[in-house]
Amino acid sequence: MTTAASSPRSVLAQRVKQRLKPFMPSWILKFHRDRAIRKEGSLYEGKSLGEVFTHVYKTGAWGVAEDQSGFYSGSSSHDPKIVEPYVKAVTEYLKALPERPAVVDLGCGDFNVGKRIRAECGRYMACDVVDAAIQSNRTRFSHLDVDFRCVDITTDPLPPGDIVFLRQVLDHLDNARIASVLSKLGPYKVLILTEYLPHSSDFTPNLDKAIGSHLRLFGPVPSGLVLTAPPFNLKVSSARILCEVPDSGGVIRTIAYELTGR
Ligand SMILES: C[S@@+](CC[C@H](N)C(=O)[O-])C[C@H]1O[C@@H](n2cnc3c(N)ncnc32)[C@H](O)[C@@H]1O
């Protein structure tokens, strides 16, 4: 894949930025984030989601890969402090089921996380809107028996399965597109959702935002997705928090919802 982030100079610049990030004062990070959010707003108007997220990967908005894959789904898909507790909690959840479930991973990205839980699942279907990422995954993970598909989860029919994973995908969409995805989850038994939330529980959930690489946590009023709250009102028969990891001034929560179907 030819990417802006893959020319040697820009990759080097991105890597330096990535390494310095943990040491940068929060006001510098906020300044850069706010500027990027403003830019994305106008840049992505009228674009398809395939074009938007291809651009996000090309420009290294979530960082750059250490390997040659050309795709990097962000530090929260790679940082062991975040990934390991997630893999442990989800693995325990899957192992406790009477049989290995058929899984659908929506917005699978670079599959750095999916590859870690694949063994605990039966049939595994992994979808993303970025065709080149899907093609790269097919080559890199050909040994894992995963059915990789290019799907826009907001407009295309979703593949069948028992459990649906949505890990840090919905927060990159606006509320109308999120509602469209949720309207198609009825056939699944369980949704395992992972999203950033503000640290304090005292926040207004589900504030709308434009599509792009950024999160509700970093909006003018910090927010996060609570799918059981308005305007989404997802119908669930149970909700169980599988893990919570603090990061970037918020918390990454993974929650298993038993869906009631609708
Ligand atoms: C931050 S990455 C997370 C990747 C992976 N779930 C993980 O946790 O490592 C978000 C991914 O969602 C994908 N995505 C966003 N909107 C999508 C849509 N409408 N249909 C399918 N994939 C989408 C993006 O292309 C990107 O790969």
PDB file of C-alpha atoms and ligand atoms in Angstrom:
ATOM      1  CA  MET A   1       0.000   0.000   0.000  1.00  0.00           C
ATOM      2  CA  THR A   2       1.378   3.433  -0.867  1.00  0.00           C
ATOM      3  CA  THR A   3       0.627   5.681   2.057  1.00  0.00           C
ATOM      4  CA  ALA A   4       1.593   9.195   3.023  1.00  0.00           C
ATOM      5  CA  ALA A   5       2.757   7.706   6.288  1.00  0.00           C
ATOM      6  CA  SER A   6       4.879   5.123   4.495  1.00  0.00           C
ATOM      7  CA  SER A   7       7.368   7.472   2.819  1.00  0.00           C
ATOM      8  CA  PRO A   8      10.553   7.015   4.915  1.00  0.00           C
ATOM      9  CA  ARG A   9      10.599  10.649   6.124  1.00  0.00           C
ATOM     10  CA  SER A  10       6.961  10.777   7.189  1.00  0.00           C
ATOM     11  CA  VAL A  11       7.178   7.360   8.860  1.00  0.00           C
ATOM     12  CA  LEU A  12      10.213   8.554  10.804  1.00  0.00           C
ATOM     13  CA  ALA A  13       8.432  11.784  11.802  1.00  0.00           C
ATOM     14  CA  GLN A  14       5.343   9.821  12.898  1.00  0.00           C
ATOM     15  CA  ARG A  15       7.465   7.392  14.931  1.00  0.00           C
ATOM     16  CA  VAL A  16       9.261  10.240  16.702  1.00  0.00           C
ATOM     17  CA  LYS A  17       5.875  11.840  17.493  1.00  0.00           C
ATOM     18  CA  GLN A  18       4.534   8.485  18.724  1.00  0.00           C
ATOM     19  CA  ARG A  19       7.530   7.975  21.054  1.00  0.00           C
ATOM     20  CA  LEU A  20       7.338  11.531  22.435  1.00  0.00           C
ATOM     21  CA  LYS A  21       3.574  11.472  23.000  1.00  0.00           C
ATOM     22  CA  PRO A  22       3.625   9.941  26.499  1.00  0.00           C
ATOM     23  CA  PHE A  23       5.973  12.727  27.644  1.00  0.00           C
ATOM     24  CA  MET A  24       4.084  15.669  26.125  1.00  0.00           C
ATOM     25  CA  PRO A  25       2.185  18.048  28.422  1.00  0.00           C
ATOM     26  CA  SER A  26      -1.570  17.559  28.165  1.00  0.00           C
ATOM     27  CA  TRP A  27      -2.110  21.103  26.811  1.00  0.00           C
ATOM     28  CA  ILE A  28       0.126  20.397  23.791  1.00  0.00           C
ATOM     29  CA  LEU A  29      -1.720  17.132  23.119  1.00  0.00           C
ATOM     30  CA  LYS A  30      -5.046  18.956  23.406  1.00  0.00           C
ATOM     31  CA  PHE A  31      -3.879  21.723  21.038  1.00  0.00           C
ATOM     32  CA  HIS A  32      -2.887  19.175  18.383  1.00  0.00           C
ATOM     33  CA  ARG A  33      -6.048  17.122  18.851  1.00  0.00           C
ATOM     34  CA  ASP A  34      -8.337  20.156  18.584  1.00  0.00           C
ATOM     35  CA  ARG A  35      -6.563  21.243  15.384  1.00  0.00           C
ATOM     36  CA  ALA A  36      -6.860  17.765  13.882  1.00  0.00           C
ATOM     37  CA  ILE A  37     -10.569  17.522  14.805  1.00  0.00           C
ATOM     38  CA  ARG A  38     -11.254  20.870  13.084  1.00  0.00           C
ATOM     39  CA  LYS A  39      -9.366  19.760   9.962  1.00  0.00           C
ATOM     40  CA  GLU A  40     -11.123  16.378   9.779  1.00  0.00           C
ATOM     41  CA  GLY A  41     -14.563  18.011  10.064  1.00  0.00           C
ATOM     42  CA  SER A  42     -14.258  19.781   6.703  1.00  0.00           C
ATOM     43  CA  LEU A  43     -12.014  17.185   5.038  1.00  0.00           C
ATOM     44  CA  TYR A  44     -14.473  14.300   5.408  1.00  0.00           C
ATOM     45  CA  GLU A  45     -17.680  16.067   4.485  1.00  0.00           C
ATOM     46  CA  GLY A  46     -19.443  14.122   1.717  1.00  0.00           C
ATOM     47  CA  LYS A  47     -16.849  11.308   1.724  1.00  0.00           C
ATOM     48  CA  SER A  48     -17.710   7.609   2.016  1.00  0.00           C
ATOM     49  CA  LEU A  49     -16.604   5.820   5.187  1.00  0.00           C
ATOM     50  CA  GLY A  50     -14.203   3.764   3.064  1.00  0.00           C
ATOM     51  CA  GLU A  51     -12.543   6.974   1.902  1.00  0.00           C
ATOM     52  CA  VAL A  52     -12.524   8.482   5.400  1.00  0.00           C
ATOM     53  CA  PHE A  53     -10.855   5.549   7.159  1.00  0.00           C
ATOM     54  CA  THR A  54      -8.478   4.849   4.267  1.00  0.00           C
ATOM     55  CA  HIS A  55      -7.334   8.458   4.733  1.00  0.00           C
ATOM     56  CA  VAL A  56      -7.057   7.981   8.517  1.00  0.00           C
ATOM     57  CA  TYR A  57      -4.703   5.025   7.949  1.00  0.00           C
ATOM     58  CA  LYS A  58      -2.783   6.736   5.116  1.00  0.00           C
ATOM     59  CA  THR A  59      -2.015   9.809   7.171  1.00  0.00           C
ATOM     60  CA  GLY A  60      -1.073   7.794  10.261  1.00  0.00           C
ATOM     61  CA  ALA A  61      -3.718   9.624  12.332  1.00  0.00           C
ATOM     62  CA  TRP A  62      -3.734   6.665  14.768  1.00  0.00           C
ATOM     63  CA  GLY A  63       0.063   6.244  14.541  1.00  0.00           C
ATOM     64  CA  VAL A  64       2.276   4.129  12.313  1.00  0.00           C
ATOM     65  CA  ALA A  65       3.047   0.424  12.253  1.00  0.00           C
ATOM     66  CA  GLU A  66       6.437  -0.816  13.432  1.00  0.00           C
ATOM     67  CA  ASP A  67       6.197  -3.598  10.803  1.00  0.00           C
ATOM     68  CA  GLN A  68       5.705  -3.273   7.042  1.00  0.00           C
ATOM     69  CA  SER A  69       1.929  -3.891   7.106  1.00  0.00           C
ATOM     70  CA  GLY A  70       1.146  -0.189   6.491  1.00  0.00           C
ATOM     71  CA  PHE A  71      -1.842  -0.347   8.862  1.00  0.00           C
ATOM     72  CA  TYR A  72      -1.906   0.691  12.499  1.00  0.00           C
ATOM     73  CA  SER A  73      -5.204   0.850  14.356  1.00  0.00           C
ATOM     74  CA  GLY A  74      -3.857   2.927  17.237  1.00  0.00           C
ATOM     75  CA  SER A  75      -1.965   2.572  20.486  1.00  0.00           C
ATOM     76  CA  SER A  76      -5.009   1.111  22.238  1.00  0.00           C
ATOM     77  CA  SER A  77      -4.827  -1.798  19.778  1.00  0.00           C
ATOM     78  CA  HIS A  78      -1.101  -2.306  20.479  1.00  0.00           C
ATOM     79  CA  ASP A  79      -0.130  -1.038  23.934  1.00  0.00           C
ATOM     80  CA  PRO A  80       0.292  -4.152  26.141  1.00  0.00           C
ATOM     81  CA  LYS A  81      -1.071  -2.192  29.148  1.00  0.00           C
ATOM     82  CA  ILE A  82      -4.374  -1.942  27.253  1.00  0.00           C
ATOM     83  CA  VAL A  83      -4.390  -5.067  25.085  1.00  0.00           C
ATOM     84  CA  GLU A  84      -3.314  -7.660  27.693  1.00  0.00           C
ATOM     85  CA  PRO A  85      -6.143  -7.051  30.223  1.00  0.00           C
ATOM     86  CA  TYR A  86      -8.613  -7.037  27.327  1.00  0.00           C
ATOM     87  CA  VAL A  87      -7.335 -10.335  25.906  1.00  0.00           C
ATOM     88  CA  LYS A  88      -7.343 -11.932  29.372  1.00  0.00           C
ATOM     89  CA  ALA A  89     -10.904 -10.812  30.194  1.00  0.00           C
ATOM     90  CA  VAL A  90     -12.372 -11.716  26.804  1.00  0.00           C
ATOM     91  CA  THR A  91     -10.556 -15.064  26.710  1.00  0.00           C
ATOM     92  CA  GLU A  92     -11.995 -15.946  30.140  1.00  0.00           C
ATOM     93  CA  TYR A  93     -15.458 -14.928  28.966  1.00  0.00           C
ATOM     94  CA  LEU A  94     -15.225 -17.035  25.793  1.00  0.00           C
ATOM     95  CA  LYS A  95     -13.742 -20.059  27.598  1.00  0.00           C
ATOM     96  CA  ALA A  96     -16.656 -20.071  30.058  1.00  0.00           C
ATOM     97  CA  LEU A  97     -19.190 -20.542  27.235  1.00  0.00           C
ATOM     98  CA  PRO A  98     -20.551 -24.059  26.648  1.00  0.00           C
ATOM     99  CA  GLU A  99     -19.132 -24.070  23.113  1.00  0.00           C
ATOM    100  CA  ARG A 100     -16.878 -21.913  20.980  1.00  0.00           C
ATOM    101  CA  PRO A 101     -19.111 -19.229  19.458  1.00  0.00           C
ATOM    102  CA  ALA A 102     -19.321 -18.066  15.851  1.00  0.00           C
ATOM    103  CA  VAL A 103     -17.879 -14.566  16.012  1.00  0.00           C
ATOM    104  CA  VAL A 104     -18.288 -11.480  13.880  1.00  0.00           C
ATOM    105  CA  ASP A 105     -15.656  -8.780  14.450  1.00  0.00           C
ATOM    106  CA  LEU A 106     -16.958  -5.487  13.060  1.00  0.00           C
ATOM    107  CA  GLY A 107     -14.263  -2.889  12.329  1.00  0.00           C
ATOM    108  CA  CYS A 108     -11.425  -5.387  12.847  1.00  0.00           C
ATOM    109  CA  GLY A 109      -8.736  -2.870  11.777  1.00  0.00           C
ATOM    110  CA  ASP A 110      -5.174  -4.224  11.659  1.00  0.00           C
ATOM    111  CA  PHE A 111      -6.351  -7.359  13.557  1.00  0.00           C
ATOM    112  CA  ASN A 112      -3.635  -7.024  16.188  1.00  0.00           C
ATOM    113  CA  VAL A 113      -6.290  -7.623  18.862  1.00  0.00           C
ATOM    114  CA  GLY A 114      -8.548 -10.045  16.967  1.00  0.00           C
ATOM    115  CA  LYS A 115      -5.635 -12.407  16.310  1.00  0.00           C
ATOM    116  CA  ARG A 116      -5.234 -12.833  20.091  1.00  0.00           C
ATOM    117  CA  ILE A 117      -8.755 -14.134  20.707  1.00  0.00           C
ATOM    118  CA  ARG A 118      -9.290 -15.997  17.468  1.00  0.00           C
ATOM    119  CA  ALA A 119      -8.333 -19.404  19.004  1.00  0.00           C
ATOM    120  CA  GLU A 120     -11.176 -19.222  21.549  1.00  0.00           C
ATOM    121  CA  CYS A 121     -13.808 -18.803  18.824  1.00  0.00           C
ATOM    122  CA  GLY A 122     -15.476 -21.098  16.325  1.00  0.00           C
ATOM    123  CA  ARG A 123     -16.074 -19.555  12.891  1.00  0.00           C
ATOM    124  CA  TYR A 124     -14.502 -16.066  12.801  1.00  0.00           C
ATOM    125  CA  MET A 125     -15.583 -13.382  10.379  1.00  0.00           C
ATOM    126  CA  ALA A 126     -13.706 -10.065  10.490  1.00  0.00           C
ATOM    127  CA  CYS A 127     -15.006  -7.006   8.646  1.00  0.00           C
ATOM    128  CA  ASP A 128     -13.638  -3.565   7.937  1.00  0.00           C
ATOM    129  CA  VAL A 129     -14.586  -0.736   5.610  1.00  0.00           C
ATOM    130  CA  VAL A 130     -10.976  -0.253   4.452  1.00  0.00           C
ATOM    131  CA  ASP A 131     -10.518  -2.680   1.590  1.00  0.00           C
ATOM    132  CA  ALA A 132      -6.693  -2.461   1.570  1.00  0.00           C
ATOM    133  CA  ALA A 133      -6.585  -3.310   5.298  1.00  0.00           C
ATOM    134  CA  ILE A 134      -8.769  -6.365   4.665  1.00  0.00           C
ATOM    135  CA  GLN A 135      -6.503  -7.470   1.821  1.00  0.00           C
ATOM    136  CA  SER A 136      -3.417  -7.012   4.001  1.00  0.00           C
ATOM    137  CA  ASN A 137      -5.065  -9.009   6.831  1.00  0.00           C
ATOM    138  CA  ARG A 138      -5.918 -11.835   4.419  1.00  0.00           C
ATOM    139  CA  THR A 139      -2.221 -12.170   3.573  1.00  0.00           C
ATOM    140  CA  ARG A 140      -0.763 -11.614   7.038  1.00  0.00           C
ATOM    141  CA  PHE A 141      -3.246 -13.836   8.884  1.00  0.00           C
ATOM    142  CA  SER A 142      -3.849 -16.539   6.273  1.00  0.00           C
ATOM    143  CA  HIS A 143      -2.797 -19.136   8.896  1.00  0.00           C
ATOM    144  CA  LEU A 144      -5.607 -18.183  11.302  1.00  0.00           C
ATOM    145  CA  ASP A 145      -8.663 -19.378   9.347  1.00  0.00           C
ATOM    146  CA  VAL A 146     -10.450 -16.019   9.445  1.00  0.00           C
ATOM    147  CA  ASP A 147     -12.969 -14.918   6.837  1.00  0.00           C
ATOM    148  CA  PHE A 148     -11.939 -11.287   6.190  1.00  0.00           C
ATOM    149  CA  ARG A 149     -14.544  -9.174   4.401  1.00  0.00           C
ATOM    150  CA  CYS A 150     -14.757  -5.572   3.253  1.00  0.00           C
ATOM    151  CA  VAL A 151     -18.054  -4.354   4.716  1.00  0.00           C
ATOM    152  CA  ASP A 152     -19.459  -0.941   5.596  1.00  0.00           C
ATOM    153  CA  ILE A 153     -21.293  -1.873   8.782  1.00  0.00           C
ATOM    154  CA  THR A 154     -23.506   1.213   8.558  1.00  0.00           C
ATOM    155  CA  THR A 155     -24.992   0.344   5.149  1.00  0.00           C
ATOM    156  CA  ASP A 156     -24.255  -3.320   4.308  1.00  0.00           C
ATOM    157  CA  PRO A 157     -26.009  -6.389   5.740  1.00  0.00           C
ATOM    158  CA  LEU A 158     -24.051  -7.860   8.666  1.00  0.00           C
ATOM    159  CA  PRO A 159     -22.840 -11.484   8.572  1.00  0.00           C
ATOM    160  CA  PRO A 160     -24.528 -14.014  10.877  1.00  0.00           C
ATOM    161  CA  GLY A 161     -22.936 -15.174  14.151  1.00  0.00           C
ATOM    162  CA  ASP A 162     -23.452 -15.696  17.891  1.00  0.00           C
ATOM    163  CA  ILE A 163     -21.231 -12.933  19.257  1.00  0.00           C
ATOM    164  CA  VAL A 164     -20.506  -9.576  17.682  1.00  0.00           C
ATOM    165  CA  PHE A 165     -17.419  -7.587  18.649  1.00  0.00           C
ATOM    166  CA  LEU A 166     -17.322  -3.814  18.264  1.00  0.00           C
ATOM    167  CA  ARG A 167     -13.997  -2.636  19.645  1.00  0.00           C
ATOM    168  CA  GLN A 168     -13.341   1.078  19.357  1.00  0.00           C
ATOM    169  CA  VAL A 169     -15.296   1.465  16.154  1.00  0.00           C
ATOM    170  CA  LEU A 170     -18.599   3.198  16.949  1.00  0.00           C
ATOM    171  CA  ASP A 171     -16.980   6.178  18.669  1.00  0.00           C
ATOM    172  CA  HIS A 172     -15.483   7.129  15.295  1.00  0.00           C
ATOM    173  CA  LEU A 173     -18.975   7.480  13.786  1.00  0.00           C
ATOM    174  CA  ASP A 174     -21.738  10.040  14.173  1.00  0.00           C
ATOM    175  CA  ASN A 175     -24.916   9.140  16.078  1.00  0.00           C
ATOM    176  CA  ALA A 176     -27.050   8.551  12.958  1.00  0.00           C
ATOM    177  CA  ARG A 177     -24.580   5.958  11.642  1.00  0.00           C
ATOM    178  CA  ILE A 178     -24.271   4.321  15.074  1.00  0.00           C
ATOM    179  CA  ALA A 179     -28.076   3.976  15.216  1.00  0.00           C
ATOM    180  CA  SER A 180     -28.010   2.317  11.812  1.00  0.00           C
ATOM    181  CA  VAL A 181     -25.446  -0.275  13.019  1.00  0.00           C
ATOM    182  CA  LEU A 182     -27.415  -0.959  16.220  1.00  0.00           C
ATOM    183  CA  SER A 183     -30.619  -1.547  14.264  1.00  0.00           C
ATOM    184  CA  LYS A 184     -28.894  -4.573  12.671  1.00  0.00           C
ATOM    185  CA  LEU A 185     -27.576  -6.265  15.840  1.00  0.00           C
ATOM    186  CA  GLY A 186     -30.842  -8.088  16.665  1.00  0.00           C
ATOM    187  CA  PRO A 187     -29.766 -11.505  15.290  1.00  0.00           C
ATOM    188  CA  TYR A 188     -26.697 -11.720  17.602  1.00  0.00           C
ATOM    189  CA  LYS A 189     -26.936 -13.161  21.128  1.00  0.00           C
ATOM    190  CA  VAL A 190     -24.163 -11.044  22.636  1.00  0.00           C
ATOM    191  CA  LEU A 191     -22.446  -7.764  21.840  1.00  0.00           C
ATOM    192  CA  ILE A 192     -18.970  -7.249  23.277  1.00  0.00           C
ATOM    193  CA  LEU A 193     -18.399  -3.524  23.134  1.00  0.00           C
ATOM    194  CA  THR A 194     -15.197  -1.671  23.916  1.00  0.00           C
ATOM    195  CA  GLU A 195     -15.148   2.135  24.029  1.00  0.00           C
ATOM    196  CA  TYR A 196     -13.515   5.049  25.836  1.00  0.00           C
ATOM    197  CA  LEU A 197     -15.570   6.783  28.520  1.00  0.00           C
ATOM    198  CA  PRO A 198     -14.757   9.836  30.628  1.00  0.00           C
ATOM    199  CA  HIS A 199     -13.269   8.916  34.008  1.00  0.00           C
ATOM    200  CA  SER A 200     -15.998  10.458  36.085  1.00  0.00           C
ATOM    201  CA  SER A 201     -19.424   8.835  35.786  1.00  0.00           C
ATOM    202  CA  ASP A 202     -20.916  12.343  35.782  1.00  0.00           C
ATOM    203  CA  PHE A 203     -20.966  13.012  32.004  1.00  0.00           C
ATOM    204  CA  THR A 204     -23.576  13.369  29.288  1.00  0.00           C
ATOM    205  CA  PRO A 205     -23.382  10.213  27.170  1.00  0.00           C
ATOM    206  CA  ASN A 206     -23.758   9.942  23.404  1.00  0.00           C
ATOM    207  CA  LEU A 207     -23.018  13.554  22.440  1.00  0.00           C
ATOM    208  CA  ASP A 208     -22.935  13.635  18.646  1.00  0.00           C
ATOM    209  CA  LYS A 209     -19.721  14.177  16.717  1.00  0.00           C
ATOM    210  CA  ALA A 210     -18.476  14.104  13.124  1.00  0.00           C
ATOM    211  CA  ILE A 211     -17.002  10.907  11.667  1.00  0.00           C
ATOM    212  CA  GLY A 212     -13.214  10.632  11.874  1.00  0.00           C
ATOM    213  CA  SER A 213     -10.224   9.411  13.848  1.00  0.00           C
ATOM    214  CA  HIS A 214     -11.142  11.218  17.067  1.00  0.00           C
ATOM    215  CA  LEU A 215     -13.193  10.293  20.097  1.00  0.00           C
ATOM    216  CA  ARG A 216     -16.096  11.785  22.021  1.00  0.00           C
ATOM    217  CA  LEU A 217     -13.748  11.862  25.030  1.00  0.00           C
ATOM    218  CA  PHE A 218     -11.804  14.696  23.375  1.00  0.00           C
ATOM    219  CA  GLY A 219     -14.794  16.739  22.203  1.00  0.00           C
ATOM    220  CA  PRO A 220     -15.485  20.260  23.550  1.00  0.00           C
ATOM    221  CA  VAL A 221     -17.587  18.537  26.243  1.00  0.00           C
ATOM    222  CA  PRO A 222     -16.047  15.119  27.015  1.00  0.00           C
ATOM    223  CA  SER A 223     -18.507  12.322  26.348  1.00  0.00           C
ATOM    224  CA  GLY A 224     -18.588   8.610  25.539  1.00  0.00           C
ATOM    225  CA  LEU A 225     -20.954   5.978  24.215  1.00  0.00           C
ATOM    226  CA  VAL A 226     -23.514   4.334  26.501  1.00  0.00           C
ATOM    227  CA  LEU A 227     -25.644   2.375  24.060  1.00  0.00           C
ATOM    228  CA  THR A 228     -28.423   1.617  26.539  1.00  0.00           C
ATOM    229  CA  ALA A 229     -29.009   5.382  27.059  1.00  0.00           C
ATOM    230  CA  PRO A 230     -30.880   7.795  24.723  1.00  0.00           C
ATOM    231  CA  PRO A 231     -30.898   8.298  21.808  1.00  0.00           C
ATOM    232  CA  PHE A 232     -29.863   4.659  21.167  1.00  0.00           C
ATOM    233  CA  ASN A 233     -31.745   2.815  23.945  1.00  0.00           C
ATOM    234  CA  LEU A 234     -30.224  -0.548  23.004  1.00  0.00           C
ATOM    235  CA  LYS A 235     -32.401  -3.312  24.489  1.00  0.00           C
ATOM    236  CA  VAL A 236     -30.346  -5.751  26.552  1.00  0.00           C
ATOM    237  CA  SER A 237     -31.215  -8.451  29.050  1.00  0.00           C
ATOM    238  CA  SER A 238     -27.912  -8.174  30.905  1.00  0.00           C
ATOM    239  CA  ALA A 239     -24.751  -6.090  30.930  1.00  0.00           C
ATOM    240  CA  ARG A 240     -21.487  -7.270  32.436  1.00  0.00           C
ATOM    241  CA  ILE A 241     -18.292  -5.219  32.563  1.00  0.00           C
ATOM    242  CA  LEU A 242     -15.438  -7.512  31.505  1.00  0.00           C
ATOM    243  CA  CYS A 243     -12.595  -5.052  31.975  1.00  0.00           C
ATOM    244  CA  GLU A 244     -11.699  -1.415  32.456  1.00  0.00           C
ATOM    245  CA  VAL A 245      -8.333   0.142  31.695  1.00  0.00           C
ATOM    246  CA  PRO A 246      -7.504   3.791  32.415  1.00  0.00           C
ATOM    247  CA  ASP A 247      -5.971   5.662  29.452  1.00  0.00           C
ATOM    248  CA  SER A 248      -5.706   9.222  28.056  1.00  0.00           C
ATOM    249  CA  GLY A 249      -7.615  10.733  30.975  1.00  0.00           C
ATOM    250  CA  GLY A 250     -10.529   8.349  30.478  1.00  0.00           C
ATOM    251  CA  VAL A 251     -11.226   4.679  30.842  1.00  0.00           C
ATOM    252  CA  ILE A 252     -11.524   1.977  28.169  1.00  0.00           C
ATOM    253  CA  ARG A 253     -14.478  -0.185  29.181  1.00  0.00           C
ATOM    254  CA  THR A 254     -15.304  -3.581  27.702  1.00  0.00           C
ATOM    255  CA  ILE A 255     -18.841  -4.692  28.364  1.00  0.00           C
ATOM    256  CA  ALA A 256     -20.749  -7.833  27.349  1.00  0.00           C
ATOM    257  CA  TYR A 257     -24.391  -7.121  26.541  1.00  0.00           C
ATOM    258  CA  GLU A 258     -26.845  -9.978  26.132  1.00  0.00           C
ATOM    259  CA  LEU A 259     -29.107  -8.735  23.366  1.00  0.00           C
ATOM    260  CA  THR A 260     -32.844  -9.221  23.422  1.00  0.00           C
ATOM    261  CA  GLY A 261     -33.182  -9.084  19.624  1.00  0.00           C
ATOM    262  CA  ARG A 262     -35.480  -6.540  17.969  1.00  0.00           C
TER     263      ARG A 262
HETATM  264  C1  LIG B   1      -9.660   2.327  15.976  1.00  0.00           C
HETATM  265  S1  LIG B   1      -9.822   1.055  14.798  1.00  0.00           S
HETATM  266  C2  LIG B   1     -10.118  -0.360  15.867  1.00  0.00           C
HETATM  267  C3  LIG B   1      -9.715  -1.646  15.212  1.00  0.00           C
HETATM  268  C4  LIG B   1      -9.958  -2.927  16.052  1.00  0.00           C
HETATM  269  N1  LIG B   1     -11.363  -3.104  16.352  1.00  0.00           N
HETATM  270  C5  LIG B   1      -9.144  -2.891  17.318  1.00  0.00           C
HETATM  271  O1  LIG B   1      -9.717  -2.726  18.391  1.00  0.00           O
HETATM  272  O2  LIG B   1      -7.917  -3.015  17.211  1.00  0.00           O
HETATM  273  C6  LIG B   1     -11.441   1.339  14.103  1.00  0.00           C
HETATM  274  C7  LIG B   1     -11.687   0.515  12.848  1.00  0.00           C
HETATM  275  O3  LIG B   1     -13.062   0.613  12.502  1.00  0.00           O
HETATM  276  C8  LIG B   1     -13.162   0.635  11.094  1.00  0.00           C
HETATM  277  N2  LIG B   1     -14.463   1.191  10.702  1.00  0.00           N
HETATM  278  C9  LIG B   1     -14.934   2.437  10.936  1.00  0.00           C
HETATM  279  N3  LIG B   1     -16.157   2.600  10.394  1.00  0.00           N
HETATM  280  C10 LIG B   1     -16.479   1.409   9.818  1.00  0.00           C
HETATM  281  C11 LIG B   1     -17.612   0.951   9.082  1.00  0.00           C
HETATM  282  N4  LIG B   1     -18.651   1.752   8.836  1.00  0.00           N
HETATM  283  N5  LIG B   1     -17.624  -0.328   8.636  1.00  0.00           N
HETATM  284  C12 LIG B   1     -16.563  -1.155   8.895  1.00  0.00           C
HETATM  285  N6  LIG B   1     -15.453  -0.764   9.568  1.00  0.00           N
HETATM  286  C13 LIG B   1     -15.402   0.505  10.036  1.00  0.00           C
HETATM  287  C14 LIG B   1     -11.982   1.485  10.679  1.00  0.00           C
HETATM  288  O4  LIG B   1     -11.642   1.316   9.332  1.00  0.00           O
HETATM  289  C15 LIG B   1     -10.911   0.978  11.636  1.00  0.00           C
HETATM  290  O5  LIG B   1     -10.202  -0.088  11.076  1.00  0.00           O
END
